[in-house]
Short mmCIF file of N, CA and C in Angstrom, two decimals:
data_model
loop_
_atom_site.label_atom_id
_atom_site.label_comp_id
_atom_site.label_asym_id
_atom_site.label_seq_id
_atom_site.Cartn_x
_atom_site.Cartn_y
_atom_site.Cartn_z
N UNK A 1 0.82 -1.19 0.00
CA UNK A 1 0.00 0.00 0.00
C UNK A 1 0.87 1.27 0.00
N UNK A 2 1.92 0.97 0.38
CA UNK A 2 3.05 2.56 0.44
C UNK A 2 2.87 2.76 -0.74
N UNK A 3 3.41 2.41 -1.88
CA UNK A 3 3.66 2.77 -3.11
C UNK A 3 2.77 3.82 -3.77
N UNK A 4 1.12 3.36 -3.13
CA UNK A 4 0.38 4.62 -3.40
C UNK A 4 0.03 6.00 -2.92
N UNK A 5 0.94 5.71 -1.52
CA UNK A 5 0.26 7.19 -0.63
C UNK A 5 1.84 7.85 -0.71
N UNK A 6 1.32 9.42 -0.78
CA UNK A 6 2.39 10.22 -1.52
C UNK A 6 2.89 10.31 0.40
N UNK A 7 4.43 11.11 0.06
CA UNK A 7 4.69 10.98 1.19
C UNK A 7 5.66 10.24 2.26
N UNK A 8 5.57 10.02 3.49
CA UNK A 8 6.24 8.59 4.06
C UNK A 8 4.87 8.12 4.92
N UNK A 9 5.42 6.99 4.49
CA UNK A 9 3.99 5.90 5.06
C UNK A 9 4.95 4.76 6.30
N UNK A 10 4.32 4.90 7.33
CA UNK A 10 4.79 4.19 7.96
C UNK A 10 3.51 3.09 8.75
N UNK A 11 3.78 1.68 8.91
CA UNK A 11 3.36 0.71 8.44
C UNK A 11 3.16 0.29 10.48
N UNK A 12 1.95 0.20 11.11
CA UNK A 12 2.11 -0.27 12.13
C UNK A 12 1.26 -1.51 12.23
N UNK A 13 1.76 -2.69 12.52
CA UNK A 13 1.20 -3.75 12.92
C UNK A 13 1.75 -5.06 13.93
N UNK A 14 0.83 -6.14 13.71
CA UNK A 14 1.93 -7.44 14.44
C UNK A 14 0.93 -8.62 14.36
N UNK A 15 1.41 -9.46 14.35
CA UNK A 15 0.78 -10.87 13.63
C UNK A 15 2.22 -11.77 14.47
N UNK A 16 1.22 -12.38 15.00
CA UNK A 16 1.62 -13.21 16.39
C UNK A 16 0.99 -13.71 17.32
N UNK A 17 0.47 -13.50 17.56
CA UNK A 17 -1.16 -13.61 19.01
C UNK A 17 -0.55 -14.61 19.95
N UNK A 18 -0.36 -15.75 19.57
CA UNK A 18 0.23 -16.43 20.01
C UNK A 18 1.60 -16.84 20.94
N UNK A 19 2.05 -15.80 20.52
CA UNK A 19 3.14 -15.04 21.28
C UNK A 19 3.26 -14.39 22.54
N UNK A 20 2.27 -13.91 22.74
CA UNK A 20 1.84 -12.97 23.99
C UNK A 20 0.81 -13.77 25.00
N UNK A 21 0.30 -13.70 26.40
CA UNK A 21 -0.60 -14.42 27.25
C UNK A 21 -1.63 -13.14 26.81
N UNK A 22 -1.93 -11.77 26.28
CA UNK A 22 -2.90 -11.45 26.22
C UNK A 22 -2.62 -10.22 24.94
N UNK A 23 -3.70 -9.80 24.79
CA UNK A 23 -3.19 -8.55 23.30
C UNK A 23 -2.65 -7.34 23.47
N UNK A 24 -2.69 -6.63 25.20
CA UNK A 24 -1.80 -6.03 25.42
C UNK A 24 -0.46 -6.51 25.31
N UNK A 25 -0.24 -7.23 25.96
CA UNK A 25 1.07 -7.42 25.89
C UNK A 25 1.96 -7.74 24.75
N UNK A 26 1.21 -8.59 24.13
CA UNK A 26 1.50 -8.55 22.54
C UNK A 26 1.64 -7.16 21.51
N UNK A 27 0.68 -6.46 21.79
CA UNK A 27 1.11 -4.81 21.46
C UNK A 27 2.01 -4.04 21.82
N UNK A 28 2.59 -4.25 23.47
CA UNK A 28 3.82 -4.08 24.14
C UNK A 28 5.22 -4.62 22.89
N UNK A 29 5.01 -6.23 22.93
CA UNK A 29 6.16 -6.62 22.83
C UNK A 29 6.61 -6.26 21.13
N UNK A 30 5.76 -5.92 20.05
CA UNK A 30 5.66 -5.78 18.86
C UNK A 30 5.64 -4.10 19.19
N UNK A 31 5.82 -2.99 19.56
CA UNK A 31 5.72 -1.64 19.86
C UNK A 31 4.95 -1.08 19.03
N UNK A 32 3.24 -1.64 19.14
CA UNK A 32 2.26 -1.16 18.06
C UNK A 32 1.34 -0.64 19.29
N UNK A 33 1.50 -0.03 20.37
CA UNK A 33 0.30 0.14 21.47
C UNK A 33 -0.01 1.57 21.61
N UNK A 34 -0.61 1.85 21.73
CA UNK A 34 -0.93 3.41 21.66
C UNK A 34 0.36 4.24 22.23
N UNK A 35 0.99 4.48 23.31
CA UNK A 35 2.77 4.81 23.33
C UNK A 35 3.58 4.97 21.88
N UNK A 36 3.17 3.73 21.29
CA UNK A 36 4.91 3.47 20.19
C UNK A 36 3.61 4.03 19.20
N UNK A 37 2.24 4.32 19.12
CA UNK A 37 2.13 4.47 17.73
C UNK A 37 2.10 5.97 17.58
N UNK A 38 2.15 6.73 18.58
CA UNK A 38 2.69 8.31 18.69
C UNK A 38 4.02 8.69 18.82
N UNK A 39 4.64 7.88 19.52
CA UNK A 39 6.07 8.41 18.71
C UNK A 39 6.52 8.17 16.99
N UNK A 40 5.57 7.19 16.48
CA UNK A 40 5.89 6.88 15.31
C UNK A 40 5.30 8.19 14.69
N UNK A 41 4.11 8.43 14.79
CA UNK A 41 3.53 9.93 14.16
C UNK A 41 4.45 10.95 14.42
N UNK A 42 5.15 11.17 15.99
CA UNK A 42 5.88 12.49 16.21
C UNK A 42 7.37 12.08 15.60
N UNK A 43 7.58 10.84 15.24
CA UNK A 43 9.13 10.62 14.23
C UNK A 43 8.32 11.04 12.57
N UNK A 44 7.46 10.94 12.62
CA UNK A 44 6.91 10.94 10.81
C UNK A 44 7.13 12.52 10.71
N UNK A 45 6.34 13.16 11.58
CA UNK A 45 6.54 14.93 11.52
C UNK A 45 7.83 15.52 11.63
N UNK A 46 8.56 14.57 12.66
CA UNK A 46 10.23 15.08 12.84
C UNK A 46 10.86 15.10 11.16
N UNK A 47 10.79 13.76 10.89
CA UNK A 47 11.71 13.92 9.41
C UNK A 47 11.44 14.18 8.37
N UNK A 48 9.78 15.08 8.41
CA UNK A 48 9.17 15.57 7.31
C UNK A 48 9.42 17.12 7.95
N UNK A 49 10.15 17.39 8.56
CA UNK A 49 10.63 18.94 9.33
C UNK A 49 9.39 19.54 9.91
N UNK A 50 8.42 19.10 10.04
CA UNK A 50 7.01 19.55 10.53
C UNK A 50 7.35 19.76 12.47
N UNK A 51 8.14 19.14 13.05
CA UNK A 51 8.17 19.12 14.37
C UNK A 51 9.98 18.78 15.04
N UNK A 52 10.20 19.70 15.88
CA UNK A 52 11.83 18.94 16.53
C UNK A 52 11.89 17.86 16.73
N UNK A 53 12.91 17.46 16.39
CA UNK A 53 13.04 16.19 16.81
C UNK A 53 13.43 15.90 18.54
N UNK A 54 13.77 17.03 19.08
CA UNK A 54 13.61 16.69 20.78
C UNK A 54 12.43 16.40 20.96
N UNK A 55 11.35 16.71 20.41
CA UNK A 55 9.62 16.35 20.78
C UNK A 55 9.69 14.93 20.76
N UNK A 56 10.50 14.14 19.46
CA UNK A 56 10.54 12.97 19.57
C UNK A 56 11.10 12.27 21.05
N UNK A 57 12.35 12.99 21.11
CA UNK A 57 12.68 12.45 22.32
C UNK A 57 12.15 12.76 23.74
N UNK A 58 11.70 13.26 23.97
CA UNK A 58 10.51 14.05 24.65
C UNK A 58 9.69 13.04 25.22
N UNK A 59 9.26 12.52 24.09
CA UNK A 59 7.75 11.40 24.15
C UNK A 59 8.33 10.20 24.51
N UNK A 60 9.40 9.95 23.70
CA UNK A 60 9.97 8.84 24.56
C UNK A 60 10.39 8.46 25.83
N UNK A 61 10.97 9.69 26.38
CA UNK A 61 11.00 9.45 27.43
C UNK A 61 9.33 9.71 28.67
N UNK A 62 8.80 10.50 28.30
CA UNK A 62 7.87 10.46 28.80
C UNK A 62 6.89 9.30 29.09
N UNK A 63 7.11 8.92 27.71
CA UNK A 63 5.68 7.28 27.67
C UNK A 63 6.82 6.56 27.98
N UNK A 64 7.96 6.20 29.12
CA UNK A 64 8.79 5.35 29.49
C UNK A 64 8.98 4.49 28.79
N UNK A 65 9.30 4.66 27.28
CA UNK A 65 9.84 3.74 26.58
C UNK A 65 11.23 3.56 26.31
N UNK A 66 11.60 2.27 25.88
CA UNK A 66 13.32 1.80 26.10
C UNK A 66 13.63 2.28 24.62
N UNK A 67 14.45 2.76 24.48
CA UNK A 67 15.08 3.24 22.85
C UNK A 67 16.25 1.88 23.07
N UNK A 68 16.69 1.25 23.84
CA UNK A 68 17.86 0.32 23.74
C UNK A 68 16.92 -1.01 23.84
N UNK A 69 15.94 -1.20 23.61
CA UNK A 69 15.36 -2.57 23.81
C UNK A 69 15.53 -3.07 22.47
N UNK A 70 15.51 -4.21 22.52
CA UNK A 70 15.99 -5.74 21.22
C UNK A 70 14.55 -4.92 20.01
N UNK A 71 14.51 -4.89 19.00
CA UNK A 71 13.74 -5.06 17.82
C UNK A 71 13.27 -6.48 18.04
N UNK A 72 11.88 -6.33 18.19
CA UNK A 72 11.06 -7.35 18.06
C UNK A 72 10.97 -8.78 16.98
N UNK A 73 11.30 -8.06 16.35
CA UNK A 73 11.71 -9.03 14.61
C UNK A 73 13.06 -9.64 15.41
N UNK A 74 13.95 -9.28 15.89
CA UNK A 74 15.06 -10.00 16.65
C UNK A 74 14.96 -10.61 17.84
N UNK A 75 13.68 -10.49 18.59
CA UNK A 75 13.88 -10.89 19.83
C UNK A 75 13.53 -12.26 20.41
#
């Protein structure tokens, strides 16, 4: 679907279920949960120059998320 939307398209999902004891946590461990899907919007505005990128870091630290945690696809 990128190919058609002008722009940067960034792609949030996770396909696993099975993986997790419940769908929070599975949203946790895949960083698709309401937290990771606003820093993904406030990184989309950062590198489209629409917003600082300290805002990015900002949010991260705020919604206590790990910037050094394993990539999910690796973990």
């Amino acid at each position: 679907i990128a190919r058609w939307c002008p722009g940067t398209f960034t792609s949030l999902g996770t396909d696993g279920f099975g993986r997790s004891d419940s769908r929070r946590a599975l949203r946790d461990f895949f960083e698709v949960d309401a937290r990771y899907v606003a820093v993904a919007v406030l990184h989309g505005l950062a590198r489209s120059g629409h917003l600082a990128p300290t805002i990015v870091s900002g949010a991260i630290r705020d919604l206590d998320l790990d910037p050094d945690k394993l990539d999910p696809l690796y973990a």
